[in-house]
DNA sequence: TATTGTTATACTCTATAACTATA
DNA sequence: TATAGTTATAGAGTATAACAATA
């Protein structure tokens, strides 16, 4: 709600390194709990990930779509929209973009000619491979402050929280305006 | 970029309990690392927090502003905008809202009559107290799956990550469209 | 002339609804 | 008549730029 890459009054956490951060914590009562840190770090992680895939010419939303198509080739736009909880018209624009980049192919279904079956192109598969590399680098950079044992510990705790909160594995709510990755260090 | 409260292709994490979640994980390669979980849980936490303060008639951005004004009463809108990395005109609308609710007061500065000194009203202080209560309940609900020792462990690991990533304590990047809390269970 | 707060304008993004083609 | 995909329209939100008051 506030700016594109600046700190946010909501939680009050720091700006990502690529922005010009206020560097000094705001005076007064600053939130200190794990919930705040999770929101803060989570937003930071999402932003950094957006930067990385941005260098591949993709938005986080693009990545999600590519993954879903890869996992279930030939699926229709409708089913995609449903799984994502998105309005079908939204899918049109997203697929348009991916098709324009040569990563995805629309094929008229022979069984029901109203349907478009979605498939990755070879280029799409290559790109998805590059995304995996970016994701690994992202993970490593984010957890640079932790040793392997601590990383395992963190992962376990997070999985516990996610399970208790009934978060569906692999589905990320709200990426609102993250789609436009900041030009920061890309 | 996708929907208001539905799962997101970006990371692919689950929808919050108040939405109608796809409940089944998408087939194919789902991200499993700590970075993804942090983004997923972070977005979930931010959404739930927005719901809670929404019941108090506030957006997360409102809460951030109230905190900053409480921490440094009398500060100008300009300084607020700078600390938040927000354009000054944005502050106008936010303060308008808070003033309209009777939580904040604008006072012309005697020293420099161009400035508006911002102060909390008594009602504003009461509301901020209620926010603290909501934040505590939020924290507790979010970590319901962890025992006290695990919570302490998680907190320490998160602080380590935040420090290494140079996240400014108390400042949260990007709350994009979170300002409108879902009407879900409020 | 520079600065604070404000207002007006333009732009971006998304959802809703209307439309075409298939069934 | 119902459904898949598409296009057109409208609404919400934000930043940019112009403006008035004060310094």
CSV table of C-alpha atoms (C1' of nucleotides) in Angstrom, one decimal:
chain,number,residue,atom,x,y,z
A,1,UNK,CA,0.0,0.0,0.0
A,2,UNK,CA,2.8,2.3,0.6
A,3,UNK,CA,5.6,2.3,-1.9
A,4,UNK,CA,7.1,-0.1,-4.4
A,5,UNK,CA,10.2,-1.1,-2.6
A,6,UNK,CA,10.3,0.9,0.6
A,7,UNK,CA,9.7,0.0,4.2
A,8,UNK,CA,6.2,-0.6,5.2
A,9,UNK,CA,4.3,0.9,8.1
A,10,UNK,CA,2.3,-2.2,8.4
A,11,UNK,CA,4.9,-4.3,10.1
A,12,UNK,CA,7.6,-1.9,10.2
A,13,UNK,CA,10.4,-4.1,9.0
A,14,UNK,CA,13.5,-3.0,7.1
A,15,UNK,CA,13.7,-2.4,3.5
A,16,UNK,CA,15.6,-4.9,1.3
A,17,UNK,CA,19.2,-4.2,0.7
A,18,UNK,CA,18.7,-3.1,-2.8
A,19,UNK,CA,16.5,-0.2,-1.7
A,20,UNK,CA,17.8,2.8,0.2
A,21,UNK,CA,16.8,1.7,3.7
A,22,UNK,CA,16.2,4.0,6.6
A,23,UNK,CA,18.8,1.8,8.2
A,24,UNK,CA,17.9,3.1,11.7
A,25,UNK,CA,15.0,1.5,13.5
A,26,UNK,CA,12.1,3.7,14.1
A,27,UNK,CA,12.0,5.1,17.6
A,28,UNK,CA,9.2,3.9,19.8
A,29,UNK,CA,7.5,0.5,20.2
A,30,UNK,CA,8.8,-1.8,17.5
A,31,UNK,CA,7.3,-5.2,17.1
A,32,UNK,CA,9.6,-7.9,18.1
A,33,UNK,CA,7.8,-11.2,18.0
A,34,UNK,CA,8.2,-14.2,15.7
A,35,UNK,CA,5.0,-13.4,13.8
A,36,UNK,CA,6.4,-10.0,12.8
A,37,UNK,CA,9.8,-11.5,11.9
A,38,UNK,CA,8.0,-14.1,9.8
A,39,UNK,CA,6.1,-11.4,7.9
A,40,UNK,CA,9.1,-9.3,7.5
A,41,UNK,CA,11.5,-12.0,6.3
A,42,UNK,CA,8.8,-13.5,4.2
A,43,UNK,CA,8.2,-10.3,2.3
A,44,UNK,CA,11.9,-9.9,2.0
A,45,UNK,CA,12.3,-13.4,0.6
A,46,UNK,CA,9.5,-12.9,-1.8
A,47,UNK,CA,11.0,-9.7,-3.1
A,48,UNK,CA,14.4,-11.1,-3.5
A,49,UNK,CA,13.0,-14.1,-5.3
A,50,UNK,CA,11.1,-11.8,-7.6
A,51,UNK,CA,14.3,-10.0,-8.4
A,52,UNK,CA,16.0,-13.3,-9.3
A,53,UNK,CA,13.4,-14.6,-11.6
A,54,UNK,CA,13.0,-11.1,-13.0
A,55,UNK,CA,16.5,-11.5,-14.4
A,56,UNK,CA,15.1,-14.4,-16.3
A,57,UNK,CA,12.3,-12.2,-17.6
A,58,UNK,CA,9.7,-13.8,-15.4
A,59,UNK,CA,7.4,-12.7,-12.6
A,60,UNK,CA,6.7,-14.9,-9.6
A,61,UNK,CA,3.3,-15.5,-11.1
A,62,UNK,CA,4.8,-16.7,-14.3
A,63,UNK,CA,6.9,-19.1,-12.3
A,64,UNK,CA,3.9,-20.5,-10.5
A,65,UNK,CA,2.1,-21.1,-13.8
A,66,UNK,CA,5.1,-22.7,-15.4
A,67,UNK,CA,5.4,-25.1,-12.5
A,68,UNK,CA,1.7,-26.0,-12.6
A,69,UNK,CA,1.8,-26.6,-16.3
A,70,UNK,CA,5.0,-28.7,-16.0
A,71,UNK,CA,3.3,-30.8,-13.3
A,72,UNK,CA,0.2,-31.4,-15.2
A,73,UNK,CA,0.8,-30.9,-19.0
A,74,UNK,CA,-2.3,-30.4,-21.2
A,75,UNK,CA,-4.4,-28.9,-18.5
A,76,UNK,CA,-7.0,-26.3,-19.4
A,77,UNK,CA,-6.8,-22.6,-18.5
A,78,UNK,CA,-10.1,-23.0,-16.6
A,79,UNK,CA,-8.7,-25.7,-14.3
A,80,UNK,CA,-5.6,-23.6,-13.8
A,81,UNK,CA,-7.7,-20.6,-12.8
A,82,UNK,CA,-9.7,-22.8,-10.4
A,83,UNK,CA,-6.6,-24.2,-8.7
A,84,UNK,CA,-5.1,-20.8,-8.3
A,85,UNK,CA,-8.3,-19.2,-7.2
A,86,UNK,CA,-8.0,-16.7,-10.0
A,87,UNK,CA,-10.5,-15.4,-12.4
A,88,UNK,CA,-10.2,-17.1,-15.8
A,89,UNK,CA,-9.6,-13.8,-17.7
A,90,UNK,CA,-6.5,-13.3,-15.6
A,91,UNK,CA,-5.0,-16.5,-16.9
A,92,UNK,CA,-5.5,-15.3,-20.4
A,93,UNK,CA,-3.1,-12.4,-20.0
A,94,UNK,CA,-0.6,-14.5,-18.1
A,95,UNK,CA,-0.5,-17.2,-20.7
A,96,UNK,CA,-0.4,-14.6,-23.4
A,97,UNK,CA,2.9,-13.4,-21.9
A,98,UNK,CA,4.3,-16.8,-21.5
A,99,UNK,CA,3.3,-17.8,-25.0
A,100,UNK,CA,4.8,-14.6,-26.3
A,101,UNK,CA,8.1,-15.5,-24.7
A,102,UNK,CA,7.9,-18.9,-26.3
A,103,UNK,CA,7.7,-20.8,-23.0
A,104,UNK,CA,4.2,-22.2,-23.3
A,105,UNK,CA,2.1,-23.5,-26.1
A,106,UNK,CA,-1.7,-23.4,-26.5
A,107,UNK,CA,-3.1,-26.4,-28.3
A,108,UNK,CA,-6.8,-26.8,-29.2
A,109,UNK,CA,-8.1,-29.9,-27.6
A,110,UNK,CA,-9.2,-32.6,-30.1
A,111,UNK,CA,-11.8,-33.9,-27.7
A,112,UNK,CA,-13.4,-30.6,-26.8
A,113,UNK,CA,-12.5,-27.9,-29.2
A,114,UNK,CA,-13.4,-25.2,-26.7
A,115,UNK,CA,-10.4,-26.1,-24.6
A,116,UNK,CA,-6.8,-25.0,-24.8
A,117,UNK,CA,-4.4,-27.6,-23.7
A,118,UNK,CA,-1.3,-26.0,-22.2
A,119,UNK,CA,2.2,-27.4,-22.7
A,120,UNK,CA,5.7,-26.2,-22.0
A,121,UNK,CA,7.9,-25.7,-24.9
A,122,UNK,CA,11.5,-26.9,-24.8
A,123,UNK,CA,12.5,-23.4,-24.1
A,124,UNK,CA,9.9,-23.4,-21.3
A,125,UNK,CA,11.5,-26.5,-19.8
A,126,UNK,CA,15.0,-24.9,-20.0
A,127,UNK,CA,13.7,-21.8,-18.4
A,128,UNK,CA,12.1,-23.7,-15.6
A,129,UNK,CA,15.5,-25.4,-15.0
A,130,UNK,CA,17.0,-22.0,-14.7
A,131,UNK,CA,14.4,-21.1,-12.2
A,132,UNK,CA,15.3,-24.0,-10.1
A,133,UNK,CA,18.9,-22.8,-10.1
A,134,UNK,CA,17.8,-19.3,-9.1
A,135,UNK,CA,15.6,-20.8,-6.3
A,136,UNK,CA,18.5,-22.7,-5.0
A,137,UNK,CA,20.8,-19.7,-5.0
A,138,UNK,CA,18.0,-17.7,-3.4
A,139,UNK,CA,17.6,-20.2,-0.6
A,140,UNK,CA,21.3,-20.3,0.0
A,141,UNK,CA,21.6,-16.5,0.1
A,142,UNK,CA,18.6,-16.1,2.4
A,143,UNK,CA,20.0,-18.6,4.9
A,144,UNK,CA,23.6,-17.5,4.7
A,145,UNK,CA,23.6,-16.7,8.4
A,146,UNK,CA,22.7,-20.2,9.4
A,147,UNK,CA,24.9,-23.4,9.5
A,148,UNK,CA,23.5,-26.6,8.1
A,149,UNK,CA,22.2,-27.8,11.4
A,150,UNK,CA,20.4,-24.6,12.0
A,151,UNK,CA,18.9,-24.6,8.6
A,152,UNK,CA,17.5,-28.1,9.2
A,153,UNK,CA,16.1,-26.9,12.5
A,154,UNK,CA,14.5,-23.9,10.9
A,155,UNK,CA,13.0,-26.0,8.1
A,156,UNK,CA,11.5,-28.4,10.6
A,157,UNK,CA,9.9,-25.6,12.7
A,158,UNK,CA,8.5,-23.9,9.6
A,159,UNK,CA,7.0,-27.1,8.4
A,160,UNK,CA,5.4,-27.6,11.7
A,161,UNK,CA,3.9,-24.1,11.6
A,162,UNK,CA,2.7,-24.5,8.0
A,163,UNK,CA,1.1,-27.8,8.8
A,164,UNK,CA,-0.7,-26.4,11.9
A,165,UNK,CA,-1.9,-23.4,9.9
A,166,UNK,CA,-3.1,-25.8,7.2
A,167,UNK,CA,-1.2,-24.1,4.5
A,168,UNK,CA,-1.4,-26.1,1.3
A,169,UNK,CA,2.1,-27.2,0.3
A,170,UNK,CA,3.3,-25.4,-2.8
A,171,UNK,CA,0.7,-22.7,-2.9
A,172,UNK,CA,1.6,-19.2,-2.0
A,173,UNK,CA,-1.2,-16.6,-1.1
A,174,UNK,CA,-1.1,-13.1,-2.3
A,175,UNK,CA,1.7,-11.8,-4.4
A,176,UNK,CA,-0.2,-8.7,-5.0
A,177,UNK,CA,2.2,-6.3,-6.6
A,178,UNK,CA,5.3,-8.4,-6.4
A,179,UNK,CA,5.0,-9.2,-10.1
A,180,UNK,CA,7.0,-6.2,-11.1
A,181,UNK,CA,10.4,-7.0,-9.7
A,182,UNK,CA,12.4,-4.0,-8.6
A,183,UNK,CA,15.1,-3.1,-11.0
A,184,UNK,CA,17.5,-3.0,-8.0
A,185,UNK,CA,20.4,-5.2,-8.6
A,186,UNK,CA,19.1,-7.2,-11.5
B,1,UNK,CA,-1.1,-10.4,-9.0
B,2,UNK,CA,-3.5,-13.1,-9.0
B,3,UNK,CA,-6.4,-12.8,-6.7
B,4,UNK,CA,-7.3,-11.2,-3.5
B,5,UNK,CA,-7.1,-14.0,-1.1
B,6,UNK,CA,-6.5,-17.1,-3.2
B,7,UNK,CA,-3.4,-19.2,-3.7
B,8,UNK,CA,-0.6,-17.7,-5.7
B,9,UNK,CA,1.2,-19.2,-8.6
B,10,UNK,CA,4.3,-17.3,-7.4
B,11,UNK,CA,5.2,-19.5,-4.6
B,12,UNK,CA,2.4,-21.9,-4.7
B,13,UNK,CA,1.6,-22.0,-1.1
B,14,UNK,CA,-1.8,-22.7,0.4
B,15,UNK,CA,-4.6,-20.3,0.9
B,16,UNK,CA,-5.4,-19.0,4.4
B,17,UNK,CA,-8.1,-21.0,6.3
B,18,UNK,CA,-10.7,-18.3,5.8
B,19,UNK,CA,-10.5,-18.6,2.0
B,20,UNK,CA,-11.8,-21.6,0.1
B,21,UNK,CA,-8.5,-23.3,-0.3
B,22,UNK,CA,-7.6,-25.8,-3.0
B,23,UNK,CA,-6.7,-28.0,-0.1
B,24,UNK,CA,-4.9,-30.5,-2.4
B,25,UNK,CA,-1.3,-29.6,-3.3
B,26,UNK,CA,-0.8,-29.0,-7.0
B,27,UNK,CA,0.7,-32.0,-8.8
B,28,UNK,CA,4.2,-31.7,-10.1
B,29,UNK,CA,7.3,-30.0,-8.7
B,30,UNK,CA,6.3,-28.1,-5.6
B,31,UNK,CA,8.9,-25.9,-3.9
B,32,UNK,CA,10.0,-27.3,-0.5
B,33,UNK,CA,12.7,-25.2,0.8
B,34,UNK,CA,12.9,-22.9,3.8
B,35,UNK,CA,12.8,-19.8,1.6
B,36,UNK,CA,9.5,-20.8,0.1
B,37,UNK,CA,8.0,-21.7,3.5
B,38,UNK,CA,9.2,-18.3,4.9
B,39,UNK,CA,7.5,-16.5,2.0
B,40,UNK,CA,4.4,-18.6,2.4
B,41,UNK,CA,4.0,-18.4,6.1
B,42,UNK,CA,5.0,-14.7,6.0
B,43,UNK,CA,2.2,-13.9,3.6
B,44,UNK,CA,-0.2,-15.9,5.7
B,45,UNK,CA,0.9,-14.2,8.8
B,46,UNK,CA,0.5,-10.7,7.2
B,47,UNK,CA,-3.0,-11.6,6.0
B,48,UNK,CA,-4.1,-12.9,9.3
B,49,UNK,CA,-2.7,-9.8,11.1
B,50,UNK,CA,-4.6,-7.6,8.6
B,51,UNK,CA,-7.8,-9.4,9.5
B,52,UNK,CA,-7.3,-8.9,13.1
B,53,UNK,CA,-6.5,-5.2,12.9
B,54,UNK,CA,-9.3,-4.9,10.4
B,55,UNK,CA,-11.7,-5.8,13.1
B,56,UNK,CA,-10.4,-2.7,14.9
B,57,UNK,CA,-11.1,-0.7,11.7
B,58,UNK,CA,-7.5,-0.4,10.8
B,59,UNK,CA,-5.3,-1.4,8.0
B,60,UNK,CA,-1.7,-2.7,8.6
B,61,UNK,CA,-0.5,0.6,7.2
B,62,UNK,CA,-2.6,2.5,9.8
B,63,UNK,CA,-1.0,0.4,12.5
B,64,UNK,CA,2.5,1.2,11.3
B,65,UNK,CA,1.7,4.9,11.3
B,66,UNK,CA,0.2,4.9,14.7
B,67,UNK,CA,3.2,3.1,16.1
B,68,UNK,CA,5.6,5.6,14.5
B,69,UNK,CA,3.6,8.6,15.8
B,70,UNK,CA,3.4,7.1,19.2
B,71,UNK,CA,7.2,6.6,19.2
B,72,UNK,CA,7.9,10.1,18.2
B,73,UNK,CA,5.0,12.4,18.9
B,74,UNK,CA,4.9,15.7,17.1
B,75,UNK,CA,6.8,14.6,14.1
B,76,UNK,CA,5.9,16.0,10.7
B,77,UNK,CA,4.3,14.2,7.8
B,78,UNK,CA,7.4,14.8,5.7
B,79,UNK,CA,9.7,13.0,8.2
B,80,UNK,CA,7.2,10.2,8.4
B,81,UNK,CA,7.1,9.9,4.6
B,82,UNK,CA,10.9,9.8,4.5
B,83,UNK,CA,11.2,7.1,7.2
B,84,UNK,CA,8.7,5.0,5.5
B,85,UNK,CA,10.1,5.5,2.1
B,86,UNK,CA,6.7,6.7,1.0
B,87,UNK,CA,5.7,9.7,-1.2
B,88,UNK,CA,4.4,12.5,1.0
B,89,UNK,CA,1.1,12.7,-0.7
B,90,UNK,CA,0.4,9.1,0.4
B,91,UNK,CA,0.8,10.2,4.0
B,92,UNK,CA,-1.9,12.8,3.5
B,93,UNK,CA,-4.5,10.2,2.7
B,94,UNK,CA,-3.5,7.9,5.5
B,95,UNK,CA,-3.5,10.6,8.1
B,96,UNK,CA,-6.8,11.9,6.8
B,97,UNK,CA,-8.2,8.5,7.6
B,98,UNK,CA,-6.7,8.3,11.0
B,99,UNK,CA,-7.8,11.8,11.8
B,100,UNK,CA,-11.3,11.1,10.6
B,101,UNK,CA,-11.4,8.2,13.0
B,102,UNK,CA,-10.3,10.4,15.8
B,103,UNK,CA,-7.1,8.6,16.4
B,104,UNK,CA,-4.6,11.2,15.3
B,105,UNK,CA,-4.5,15.0,15.5
B,106,UNK,CA,-2.8,17.5,13.2
B,107,UNK,CA,-1.4,20.6,15.0
B,108,UNK,CA,0.1,23.5,13.2
B,109,UNK,CA,3.7,23.9,14.4
B,110,UNK,CA,4.3,27.2,16.1
B,111,UNK,CA,8.0,27.2,15.1
B,112,UNK,CA,7.4,26.6,11.4
B,113,UNK,CA,3.8,27.1,10.4
B,114,UNK,CA,4.2,25.0,7.3
B,115,UNK,CA,4.5,21.8,9.5
B,116,UNK,CA,1.8,19.7,10.9
B,117,UNK,CA,2.8,18.1,14.2
B,118,UNK,CA,1.2,14.7,14.5
B,119,UNK,CA,-0.1,13.4,17.8
B,120,UNK,CA,-2.1,10.5,19.0
B,121,UNK,CA,-5.4,11.3,20.7
B,122,UNK,CA,-6.5,9.4,23.8
B,123,UNK,CA,-8.6,7.3,21.6
B,124,UNK,CA,-5.6,6.7,19.4
B,125,UNK,CA,-3.6,5.5,22.4
B,126,UNK,CA,-6.5,3.2,23.4
B,127,UNK,CA,-6.6,1.8,19.9
B,128,UNK,CA,-2.9,1.2,19.9
B,129,UNK,CA,-3.3,-0.8,23.1
B,130,UNK,CA,-6.0,-2.9,21.5
B,131,UNK,CA,-3.6,-3.5,18.6
B,132,UNK,CA,-1.0,-4.8,21.0
B,133,UNK,CA,-3.6,-7.3,22.3
B,134,UNK,CA,-4.4,-8.3,18.8
B,135,UNK,CA,-0.8,-8.8,17.9
B,136,UNK,CA,-0.2,-11.0,20.9
B,137,UNK,CA,-3.2,-13.1,20.0
B,138,UNK,CA,-2.0,-13.3,16.5
B,139,UNK,CA,1.4,-14.4,17.6
B,140,UNK,CA,0.0,-17.1,19.8
B,141,UNK,CA,-2.4,-18.4,17.1
B,142,UNK,CA,0.4,-18.5,14.5
B,143,UNK,CA,2.7,-20.5,16.7
B,144,UNK,CA,0.1,-22.7,18.1
B,145,UNK,CA,1.9,-25.8,16.8
B,146,UNK,CA,5.1,-25.1,18.7
B,147,UNK,CA,5.8,-25.5,22.4
B,148,UNK,CA,7.6,-22.7,24.3
B,149,UNK,CA,11.1,-24.1,23.7
B,150,UNK,CA,10.4,-24.4,20.0
B,151,UNK,CA,9.1,-20.9,19.8
B,152,UNK,CA,12.2,-19.5,21.4
B,153,UNK,CA,14.3,-21.6,19.0
B,154,UNK,CA,12.4,-20.2,16.0
B,155,UNK,CA,12.6,-16.7,17.3
B,156,UNK,CA,16.4,-17.0,17.6
B,157,UNK,CA,16.8,-18.4,14.1
B,158,UNK,CA,14.6,-15.8,12.6
B,159,UNK,CA,16.5,-13.0,14.3
B,160,UNK,CA,19.7,-14.4,13.0
B,161,UNK,CA,18.4,-14.5,9.5
B,162,UNK,CA,17.0,-11.0,9.8
B,163,UNK,CA,20.3,-9.6,11.1
B,164,UNK,CA,22.3,-11.3,8.3
B,165,UNK,CA,19.9,-9.9,5.7
B,166,UNK,CA,20.3,-6.5,7.2
B,167,UNK,CA,16.6,-6.1,7.8
B,168,UNK,CA,15.8,-3.0,9.8
B,169,UNK,CA,14.1,-3.9,13.0
B,170,UNK,CA,10.5,-2.9,13.0
B,171,UNK,CA,10.2,-2.0,9.4
B,172,UNK,CA,8.2,-4.2,7.0
B,173,UNK,CA,8.7,-4.0,3.3
B,174,UNK,CA,5.8,-4.1,0.9
B,175,UNK,CA,2.3,-4.6,2.1
B,176,UNK,CA,1.0,-4.0,-1.3
B,177,UNK,CA,-2.7,-4.7,-1.3
B,178,UNK,CA,-2.9,-6.1,2.2
B,179,UNK,CA,-4.5,-2.9,3.4
B,180,UNK,CA,-7.9,-4.1,2.7
B,181,UNK,CA,-8.3,-7.0,5.1
B,182,UNK,CA,-10.5,-9.8,3.8
B,183,UNK,CA,-13.9,-9.9,5.4
B,184,UNK,CA,-13.3,-13.6,6.1
B,185,UNK,CA,-13.8,-14.3,9.7
B,186,UNK,CA,-13.8,-10.7,11.0
C,1,DT,C1',13.8,30.6,-4.1
C,2,DA,C1',13.0,26.4,-1.2
C,3,DT,C1',10.0,23.7,1.6
C,4,DT,C1',5.4,21.6,3.8
C,5,DG,C1',1.2,20.0,3.0
C,6,DT,C1',-2.5,19.4,-0.4
C,7,DT,C1',-4.9,18.5,-4.7
C,8,DA,C1',-5.3,16.9,-9.5
C,9,DT,C1',-3.8,13.9,-13.0
C,10,DA,C1',-2.1,9.7,-15.1
C,11,DC,C1',-0.9,5.0,-14.9
C,12,DT,C1',-1.1,0.2,-13.4
C,13,DC,C1',-3.5,-3.7,-12.1
C,14,DT,C1',-7.5,-6.5,-11.3
C,15,DA,C1',-12.1,-8.1,-11.4
C,16,DT,C1',-16.8,-8.0,-13.7
C,17,DA,C1',-19.4,-8.5,-17.5
C,18,DA,C1',-20.3,-8.9,-22.3
C,19,DC,C1',-19.1,-11.7,-26.5
C,20,DT,C1',-17.6,-15.7,-29.7
C,21,DA,C1',-17.1,-20.6,-30.5
C,22,DT,C1',-18.0,-24.9,-29.4
C,23,DA,C1',-20.9,-28.5,-27.1
D,1,DT,C1',-28.6,-23.9,-22.7
D,2,DA,C1',-24.2,-24.3,-20.8
D,3,DT,C1',-19.2,-24.0,-21.0
D,4,DA,C1',-14.0,-22.4,-22.5
D,5,DG,C1',-11.7,-18.7,-23.8
D,6,DT,C1',-11.4,-13.9,-25.0
D,7,DT,C1',-12.2,-8.9,-25.0
D,8,DA,C1',-14.1,-4.6,-23.1
D,9,DT,C1',-15.3,-1.9,-19.3
D,10,DA,C1',-14.9,-0.2,-14.8
D,11,DG,C1',-13.0,0.2,-10.2
D,12,DA,C1',-9.2,0.5,-6.7
D,13,DG,C1',-4.8,2.1,-5.6
D,14,DT,C1',-0.5,4.5,-6.3
D,15,DA,C1',2.9,7.7,-7.8
D,16,DT,C1',3.9,12.2,-10.4
D,17,DA,C1',3.3,16.7,-11.0
D,18,DA,C1',1.1,21.0,-10.2
D,19,DC,C1',-0.5,24.3,-6.5
D,20,DA,C1',-1.0,27.3,-2.1
D,21,DA,C1',1.0,28.8,2.2
D,22,DT,C1',5.0,29.7,4.7
D,23,DA,C1',9.9,30.4,5.3
